[in-house]
CSV table of C-alpha atoms in Angstrom, one decimal:
chain,number,residue,atom,x,y,z
A,238,UNK,CA,11.8,13.3,56.5
A,239,UNK,CA,14.3,15.8,58.0
A,240,UNK,CA,16.1,18.0,55.4
A,241,UNK,CA,19.8,17.2,55.1
A,242,UNK,CA,21.8,20.0,53.5
A,243,UNK,CA,24.4,17.5,52.3
A,244,UNK,CA,21.8,16.1,49.9
A,245,UNK,CA,21.3,19.3,47.9
A,246,UNK,CA,23.6,18.1,45.1
A,247,UNK,CA,21.5,15.0,44.4
A,248,UNK,CA,17.9,16.1,45.2
A,249,UNK,CA,15.9,18.6,43.3
A,250,UNK,CA,12.2,19.0,42.3
A,251,UNK,CA,11.5,16.6,39.5
A,252,UNK,CA,8.9,17.2,36.7
A,253,UNK,CA,6.3,14.6,36.3
A,254,UNK,CA,6.9,11.8,33.8
A,255,UNK,CA,7.0,12.9,30.2
A,256,UNK,CA,7.5,16.6,30.7
A,257,UNK,CA,11.2,16.6,29.8
A,258,UNK,CA,10.5,14.5,26.7
A,259,UNK,CA,8.4,17.2,25.2
A,260,UNK,CA,10.1,19.3,22.5
A,261,UNK,CA,9.3,22.9,23.3
A,262,UNK,CA,7.4,24.8,20.6
A,263,UNK,CA,9.6,27.1,18.6
A,264,UNK,CA,7.7,30.0,16.9
A,265,UNK,CA,8.6,31.7,13.6
A,266,UNK,CA,11.9,33.6,13.5
A,267,UNK,CA,11.3,37.3,13.9
A,268,UNK,CA,14.7,39.0,13.4
A,269,UNK,CA,17.9,39.0,11.3
A,270,UNK,CA,21.2,40.2,12.7
A,271,UNK,CA,22.0,43.5,11.1
A,272,UNK,CA,18.6,44.0,9.5
A,273,UNK,CA,16.6,46.7,11.1
A,274,UNK,CA,13.2,45.9,9.6
A,275,UNK,CA,13.1,42.5,8.0
A,276,UNK,CA,10.1,41.2,6.1
A,277,UNK,CA,8.6,38.7,8.6
A,278,UNK,CA,6.6,36.1,6.7
A,279,UNK,CA,7.2,33.3,9.1
A,280,UNK,CA,4.1,33.2,11.4
A,281,UNK,CA,1.0,33.5,9.2
A,282,UNK,CA,0.2,36.9,10.6
A,283,UNK,CA,-2.2,39.3,8.8
A,284,UNK,CA,0.0,41.3,6.4
A,285,UNK,CA,-2.4,44.3,6.8
A,286,UNK,CA,-2.0,44.2,10.6
A,287,UNK,CA,-5.0,45.0,12.8
A,288,UNK,CA,-7.9,47.0,11.5
A,289,UNK,CA,-8.4,50.6,12.5
A,290,UNK,CA,-11.5,49.8,14.6
A,291,UNK,CA,-9.5,47.3,16.6
A,292,UNK,CA,-6.6,49.6,17.1
A,293,UNK,CA,-8.9,52.4,18.3
A,294,UNK,CA,-10.6,50.1,20.7
A,295,UNK,CA,-7.3,48.9,22.1
A,296,UNK,CA,-6.1,52.5,22.6
A,297,UNK,CA,-9.4,53.4,24.4
A,298,UNK,CA,-9.0,50.4,26.7
A,299,UNK,CA,-5.7,51.6,28.1
A,300,UNK,CA,-7.5,53.8,30.7
A,301,UNK,CA,-8.9,50.6,32.2
A,302,UNK,CA,-5.9,48.3,32.3
A,303,UNK,CA,-5.7,48.6,36.1
A,304,UNK,CA,-9.1,46.8,36.3
A,305,UNK,CA,-9.4,43.0,36.1
A,306,UNK,CA,-11.1,41.9,32.9
A,307,UNK,CA,-14.6,40.5,32.8
A,308,UNK,CA,-14.0,36.8,33.6
A,309,UNK,CA,-16.9,35.8,31.4
A,310,UNK,CA,-15.9,38.0,28.5
A,311,UNK,CA,-19.5,39.0,28.3
A,312,UNK,CA,-19.2,41.8,25.7
A,313,UNK,CA,-17.0,39.7,23.3
A,314,UNK,CA,-19.1,36.6,24.1
A,315,UNK,CA,-22.3,38.3,22.9
A,316,UNK,CA,-20.5,39.8,19.9
A,317,UNK,CA,-19.1,36.5,18.7
A,318,UNK,CA,-22.5,34.8,19.3
A,319,UNK,CA,-24.3,37.4,17.1
A,320,UNK,CA,-21.6,37.5,14.4
A,321,UNK,CA,-21.6,33.7,13.9
A,322,UNK,CA,-25.2,32.9,15.0
A,323,UNK,CA,-24.1,30.8,18.1
A,324,UNK,CA,-25.4,30.4,21.6
A,325,UNK,CA,-23.3,32.6,23.9
A,326,UNK,CA,-23.4,30.2,26.9
A,327,UNK,CA,-21.6,27.6,24.8
A,328,UNK,CA,-18.5,29.7,24.0
A,329,UNK,CA,-15.1,29.2,25.6
A,330,UNK,CA,-12.6,32.0,25.4
A,331,UNK,CA,-8.8,31.6,25.8
A,332,UNK,CA,-5.4,33.2,25.5
A,333,UNK,CA,-5.4,32.2,21.8
A,334,UNK,CA,-7.1,29.0,20.6
A,335,UNK,CA,-3.9,27.3,21.9
A,336,UNK,CA,-5.3,27.7,25.5
A,337,UNK,CA,-8.6,26.3,24.4
A,338,UNK,CA,-6.8,23.1,23.2
A,339,UNK,CA,-4.9,23.0,26.5
A,340,UNK,CA,-8.0,23.4,28.5
A,341,UNK,CA,-9.8,20.6,26.6
A,342,UNK,CA,-6.8,18.3,27.1
A,343,UNK,CA,-6.6,19.1,30.8
A,344,UNK,CA,-10.3,18.5,31.2
A,345,UNK,CA,-10.6,15.2,29.4
A,346,UNK,CA,-7.2,13.5,29.4
A,347,UNK,CA,-5.6,11.3,32.1
A,348,UNK,CA,-2.4,9.2,32.1
A,349,UNK,CA,-2.7,6.4,29.5
A,350,UNK,CA,-5.3,8.2,27.4
A,351,UNK,CA,-4.5,9.3,23.8
A,352,UNK,CA,-5.4,11.9,21.3
A,353,UNK,CA,-5.4,11.3,17.5
A,354,UNK,CA,-4.4,13.9,15.0
A,355,UNK,CA,-2.9,14.1,11.5
A,356,UNK,CA,0.8,13.6,10.9
A,357,UNK,CA,1.2,17.4,10.3
A,358,UNK,CA,-1.4,18.5,12.9
A,359,UNK,CA,-0.7,21.7,14.8
A,360,UNK,CA,2.0,21.0,17.5
A,361,UNK,CA,0.0,22.7,20.2
A,362,UNK,CA,-2.5,19.8,20.4
A,363,UNK,CA,0.4,17.4,21.1
A,364,UNK,CA,2.3,19.5,23.6
A,365,UNK,CA,-0.5,19.9,26.1
A,366,UNK,CA,-1.7,16.3,25.6
A,367,UNK,CA,1.7,15.0,26.5
A,368,UNK,CA,1.8,17.3,29.6
A,369,UNK,CA,-1.4,15.5,30.7
A,370,UNK,CA,0.6,12.2,30.4
A,371,UNK,CA,-1.5,11.2,27.4
A,372,UNK,CA,0.0,9.7,24.2
A,373,UNK,CA,-0.3,11.2,20.7
A,374,UNK,CA,-1.2,9.1,17.8
A,375,UNK,CA,-0.5,10.6,14.4
A,376,UNK,CA,-2.3,9.4,11.3
A,377,UNK,CA,-0.1,9.4,8.1
A,378,UNK,CA,-0.8,12.1,5.6
A,379,UNK,CA,0.8,10.7,2.4
A,380,UNK,CA,-0.8,13.4,0.3
A,381,UNK,CA,-0.2,16.2,2.8
A,382,UNK,CA,-3.8,16.0,3.9
A,383,UNK,CA,-5.5,14.5,6.9
A,384,UNK,CA,-7.2,11.3,5.8
A,385,UNK,CA,-10.4,10.3,7.6
A,386,UNK,CA,-9.8,6.6,7.4
A,387,UNK,CA,-6.3,7.1,8.7
A,388,UNK,CA,-7.5,8.9,11.8
A,389,UNK,CA,-10.2,6.3,12.5
A,390,UNK,CA,-7.7,3.5,12.2
A,391,UNK,CA,-5.9,4.9,15.2
A,392,UNK,CA,-8.9,5.4,17.5
A,393,UNK,CA,-9.2,2.9,20.3
A,394,UNK,CA,-10.9,2.6,23.7
A,395,UNK,CA,-8.4,5.0,25.3
A,396,UNK,CA,-8.9,7.7,22.7
A,397,UNK,CA,-10.5,10.7,24.3
A,398,UNK,CA,-10.0,13.5,21.6
A,399,UNK,CA,-9.6,13.6,17.9
A,400,UNK,CA,-8.1,16.8,16.5
A,401,UNK,CA,-8.6,18.0,12.9
A,402,UNK,CA,-7.1,21.2,11.4
A,403,UNK,CA,-9.3,22.4,8.6
A,404,UNK,CA,-7.7,24.3,7.0
A,405,UNK,CA,-4.4,22.7,8.1
A,406,UNK,CA,-1.2,24.5,9.1
A,407,UNK,CA,1.5,24.1,7.7
A,408,UNK,CA,0.2,22.1,4.7
A,409,UNK,CA,-2.7,24.4,3.7
A,410,UNK,CA,-5.0,21.5,3.0
A,411,UNK,CA,-8.6,21.1,4.2
A,412,UNK,CA,-11.2,18.5,4.8
A,413,UNK,CA,-14.6,18.7,3.1
A,414,UNK,CA,-17.8,19.1,5.0
A,415,UNK,CA,-18.7,15.5,4.0
A,416,UNK,CA,-15.4,14.2,5.3
A,417,UNK,CA,-15.9,15.9,8.7
A,418,UNK,CA,-19.4,14.5,9.0
A,419,UNK,CA,-18.2,11.0,8.1
A,420,UNK,CA,-15.5,11.2,10.7
A,421,UNK,CA,-18.0,12.4,13.4
A,422,UNK,CA,-20.5,9.6,12.5
A,423,UNK,CA,-17.8,7.0,12.9
A,424,UNK,CA,-16.6,8.1,16.4
A,425,UNK,CA,-18.0,6.8,19.6
A,426,UNK,CA,-20.1,9.5,21.4
A,427,UNK,CA,-17.6,9.6,24.3
A,428,UNK,CA,-14.8,10.7,22.0
A,429,UNK,CA,-14.5,14.5,21.6
A,430,UNK,CA,-14.0,15.7,18.0
A,431,UNK,CA,-12.2,19.1,17.9
A,432,UNK,CA,-12.1,20.9,14.6
A,433,UNK,CA,-9.6,23.8,14.4
A,434,UNK,CA,-10.8,26.4,12.0
A,435,UNK,CA,-8.1,29.1,12.6
A,436,UNK,CA,-7.9,29.9,8.8
A,437,UNK,CA,-11.6,29.5,8.0
A,438,UNK,CA,-12.1,33.0,6.8
A,439,UNK,CA,-9.6,32.5,3.9
A,440,UNK,CA,-11.3,29.5,2.4
A,441,UNK,CA,-13.3,29.9,-0.8
A,442,UNK,CA,-13.7,26.2,-1.9
A,443,UNK,CA,-17.4,25.3,-2.2
A,444,UNK,CA,-17.0,21.9,-0.6
A,445,UNK,CA,-15.6,23.3,2.7
A,446,UNK,CA,-18.1,24.3,5.4
A,447,UNK,CA,-17.7,25.5,8.9
A,448,UNK,CA,-18.4,22.8,11.4
A,449,UNK,CA,-20.5,25.2,13.6
A,450,UNK,CA,-23.8,23.5,12.5
A,451,UNK,CA,-22.4,20.1,13.3
A,452,UNK,CA,-21.3,21.2,16.7
A,453,UNK,CA,-24.8,22.7,17.4
A,454,UNK,CA,-26.5,19.4,17.3
A,455,UNK,CA,-23.7,17.1,18.5
A,456,UNK,CA,-22.8,16.4,22.1
A,457,UNK,CA,-19.1,15.7,21.3
A,458,UNK,CA,-18.0,18.3,18.8
A,459,UNK,CA,-15.9,21.5,19.5
A,460,UNK,CA,-15.0,24.1,16.9
A,461,UNK,CA,-12.3,26.6,17.5
A,462,UNK,CA,-11.5,29.9,15.9
A,463,UNK,CA,-8.8,32.6,16.5
A,464,UNK,CA,-8.6,36.4,16.2
A,465,UNK,CA,-4.9,36.1,15.2
A,466,UNK,CA,-5.4,35.6,11.5
A,467,UNK,CA,-8.1,37.4,9.6
A,468,UNK,CA,-8.4,40.0,12.3
A,469,UNK,CA,-4.7,40.6,12.8
A,470,UNK,CA,-4.7,40.4,16.6
A,471,UNK,CA,-2.0,37.8,17.0
A,472,UNK,CA,-0.2,39.9,19.7
A,473,UNK,CA,-3.4,40.1,21.8
A,474,UNK,CA,-3.9,36.3,22.0
A,475,UNK,CA,-7.7,35.8,21.6
A,476,UNK,CA,-9.3,32.6,20.6
A,477,UNK,CA,-12.6,30.8,21.3
A,478,UNK,CA,-14.3,27.4,21.1
A,479,UNK,CA,-17.9,26.6,20.4
A,480,UNK,CA,-18.7,23.5,22.5
A,481,UNK,CA,-21.6,21.5,23.9
A,482,UNK,CA,-22.8,23.2,27.0
A,483,UNK,CA,-21.6,20.4,29.2
A,484,UNK,CA,-18.1,20.7,27.8
A,485,UNK,CA,-18.1,24.5,28.2
A,486,UNK,CA,-19.3,24.2,31.8
A,487,UNK,CA,-16.7,21.6,32.6
A,488,UNK,CA,-13.9,23.7,31.2
A,489,UNK,CA,-15.1,26.7,33.2
A,490,UNK,CA,-14.2,24.8,36.4
A,491,UNK,CA,-10.5,24.8,35.6
A,492,UNK,CA,-10.1,27.9,33.4
A,493,UNK,CA,-8.2,30.6,35.2
A,494,UNK,CA,-10.6,33.5,36.0
A,495,UNK,CA,-9.0,36.4,34.0
A,496,UNK,CA,-7.3,34.6,31.1
A,497,UNK,CA,-8.2,37.2,28.4
A,498,UNK,CA,-7.0,40.8,28.8
A,499,UNK,CA,-9.0,44.0,28.9
A,500,UNK,CA,-7.4,45.5,25.7
A,501,UNK,CA,-7.8,42.1,24.0
A,502,UNK,CA,-11.5,41.8,24.7
A,503,UNK,CA,-12.1,45.3,23.5
A,504,UNK,CA,-10.0,45.0,20.3
A,505,UNK,CA,-11.5,41.6,19.4
A,506,UNK,CA,-15.1,42.9,19.9
A,507,UNK,CA,-14.3,45.9,17.6
A,508,UNK,CA,-12.6,43.7,15.0
A,509,UNK,CA,-15.7,41.6,14.5
A,510,UNK,CA,-17.6,44.7,13.3
A,511,UNK,CA,-14.8,45.8,11.0
A,512,UNK,CA,-16.1,44.1,7.8
A,513,UNK,CA,-14.0,46.3,5.6
A,514,UNK,CA,-10.7,45.1,7.2
A,515,UNK,CA,-11.8,41.5,7.0
A,516,UNK,CA,-12.7,41.9,3.3
A,517,UNK,CA,-9.4,43.6,2.5
A,518,UNK,CA,-7.4,40.9,4.3
A,519,UNK,CA,-9.3,38.1,2.6
A,520,UNK,CA,-9.0,39.8,-0.8
A,521,UNK,CA,-5.2,40.2,-0.4
A,522,UNK,CA,-4.8,36.5,0.3
A,523,UNK,CA,-7.1,35.3,-2.4
A,524,UNK,CA,-5.4,37.6,-5.0
A,525,UNK,CA,-1.8,36.7,-4.2
A,526,UNK,CA,-2.1,33.0,-3.1
A,527,UNK,CA,-2.6,31.8,-6.7
A,528,UNK,CA,0.0,34.2,-8.1
A,529,UNK,CA,2.6,33.1,-5.6
A,530,UNK,CA,1.8,29.4,-6.3
A,531,UNK,CA,2.0,29.8,-10.1
A,532,UNK,CA,5.2,31.8,-10.0
A,533,UNK,CA,7.1,29.6,-7.5
A,534,UNK,CA,6.1,26.5,-9.5
A,535,UNK,CA,7.5,28.2,-12.5
A,536,UNK,CA,10.9,28.4,-10.7
A,537,UNK,CA,10.8,24.6,-10.6
A,538,UNK,CA,9.7,24.1,-7.0
A,539,UNK,CA,6.5,22.3,-5.8
A,540,UNK,CA,3.8,24.3,-4.0
A,541,UNK,CA,1.1,22.5,-2.2
A,542,UNK,CA,-2.5,23.7,-2.8
A,543,UNK,CA,-3.4,26.0,0.1
A,544,UNK,CA,-6.6,27.5,1.4
A,545,UNK,CA,-4.9,29.4,4.2
A,546,UNK,CA,-3.0,32.7,4.2
A,547,UNK,CA,0.3,31.0,3.4
A,548,UNK,CA,1.9,28.6,0.9
A,549,UNK,CA,4.1,25.6,1.6
A,550,UNK,CA,6.9,25.2,-0.9
A,551,UNK,CA,8.6,21.8,-1.3
A,552,UNK,CA,12.3,21.9,-2.4
A,553,UNK,CA,14.5,19.0,-3.7
A,554,UNK,CA,16.4,17.0,-1.1
A,555,UNK,CA,19.7,17.7,-2.9
A,556,UNK,CA,21.0,20.9,-4.6
A,557,UNK,CA,18.5,23.7,-4.2
A,558,UNK,CA,17.4,22.6,-0.8
A,559,UNK,CA,15.0,24.3,1.7
A,560,UNK,CA,17.9,25.1,4.0
A,561,UNK,CA,19.8,26.8,1.1
A,562,UNK,CA,16.6,28.7,0.0
A,563,UNK,CA,16.0,29.8,3.6
A,564,UNK,CA,19.6,31.2,3.8
A,565,UNK,CA,19.2,33.0,0.6
A,566,UNK,CA,15.9,34.6,1.7
A,567,UNK,CA,17.5,35.7,4.9
A,568,UNK,CA,20.3,37.3,3.0
A,569,UNK,CA,17.6,39.4,1.3
A,570,UNK,CA,16.0,40.4,4.6
A,571,UNK,CA,13.1,38.0,4.3
A,572,UNK,CA,12.1,35.6,7.1
A,573,UNK,CA,10.0,32.5,6.3
A,574,UNK,CA,9.3,29.4,8.3
A,575,UNK,CA,11.3,26.2,8.2
A,576,UNK,CA,9.0,23.3,9.2
A,577,UNK,CA,11.4,20.6,10.1
A,578,UNK,CA,9.6,20.4,13.5
A,579,UNK,CA,6.6,19.1,11.6
A,580,UNK,CA,8.7,16.4,9.8
A,581,UNK,CA,9.0,18.5,6.7
A,582,UNK,CA,12.7,19.4,6.5
A,583,UNK,CA,12.6,20.0,2.7
A,584,UNK,CA,9.8,22.6,2.9
A,585,UNK,CA,9.4,26.3,3.7
A,586,UNK,CA,6.1,27.9,4.7
A,587,UNK,CA,5.7,31.4,3.4
A,588,UNK,CA,3.0,33.8,4.7
A,589,UNK,CA,1.2,35.8,2.0
A,590,UNK,CA,2.4,39.4,2.6
A,591,UNK,CA,1.7,42.7,1.0
A,592,UNK,CA,2.2,43.2,-2.7
A,593,UNK,CA,5.8,44.6,-2.1
A,594,UNK,CA,6.7,41.7,0.2
A,595,UNK,CA,5.3,39.1,-2.2
A,596,UNK,CA,7.2,40.6,-5.1
A,597,UNK,CA,10.4,40.6,-3.0
A,598,UNK,CA,9.9,36.9,-2.2
A,599,UNK,CA,9.4,36.1,-5.9
A,600,UNK,CA,12.5,38.0,-6.9
A,601,UNK,CA,14.6,36.3,-4.2
A,602,UNK,CA,13.3,32.8,-5.1
A,603,UNK,CA,13.8,33.5,-8.8
A,604,UNK,CA,17.4,34.5,-8.2
A,605,UNK,CA,17.9,31.4,-5.9
A,606,UNK,CA,16.5,29.1,-8.6
A,607,UNK,CA,18.8,30.5,-11.3
A,608,UNK,CA,21.9,30.4,-9.1
């Protein structure tokens, strides 16, 4: 067809079906007008930042940033395998675990397929699935927790992937090891079960277990982790998945060759060895999570049980609403996360910060509750 300049007002490149129906992901707010250094408690970042070992490795890597990274992430691959007792050839590395989800969706979803996840499942699962022209089926979470029977009720012959966040963001809930095993046993072998364990290092409940052992012996289980939380490397975007070898090899066919940066690889490798920083980060959360929960409940607001490095506060629909609380916190220089995009307009998610930050949050919410 010959190009006709007169048609330029009516013709333009058109995204494939469904793309313009996807709501873009909106990250946690990071600034307040007129406030030079606000307290950012909106993105579940590590309040202690990155550890010294990771920062030193990052700085040392600067001399090599003109060189392409190792496409196989060999150094980090071996370090992760040793740290967690995994087979290195079964690891998938990504630009955050978000990219691992996107790669799984690209590899296994076609138009008309579907994924199943919980009502409050991480939005990244859904965005990349819809980009593959798949549909998203969300199981109700009446108690703010992913229910196994609810997930299974939505699985059909076009389901290709079931996603479970354990622990879950933004609710802070988790599924027990028994529940995860029951879910896996009920799925057809051709359905991939993906268990997102981004907040695993903060869990202390005895009935929670990592799904790594399940994945080792199953042909359809993938477990994902991130360096953004316990290791404080959110800005470097490093995540990984532990998958059956056939899954890892299939993903390697479409994974872009240099998807993880040189400084990121070096810092993540060093972070794994920094046990002191991991312990300090975990202790901070496990000390302040119950304190924040108890104090905020004392102000008259509901706080969901959480095993992550955050708490989800539920406010009344009228009067002292989440929106009003958010505005009050912003006026005090504190940024938290509204979660209306998850269907929770009456809630705010608050990252557990340093002692000073946590006390500032409690002072602000106490004032809000009294006012």
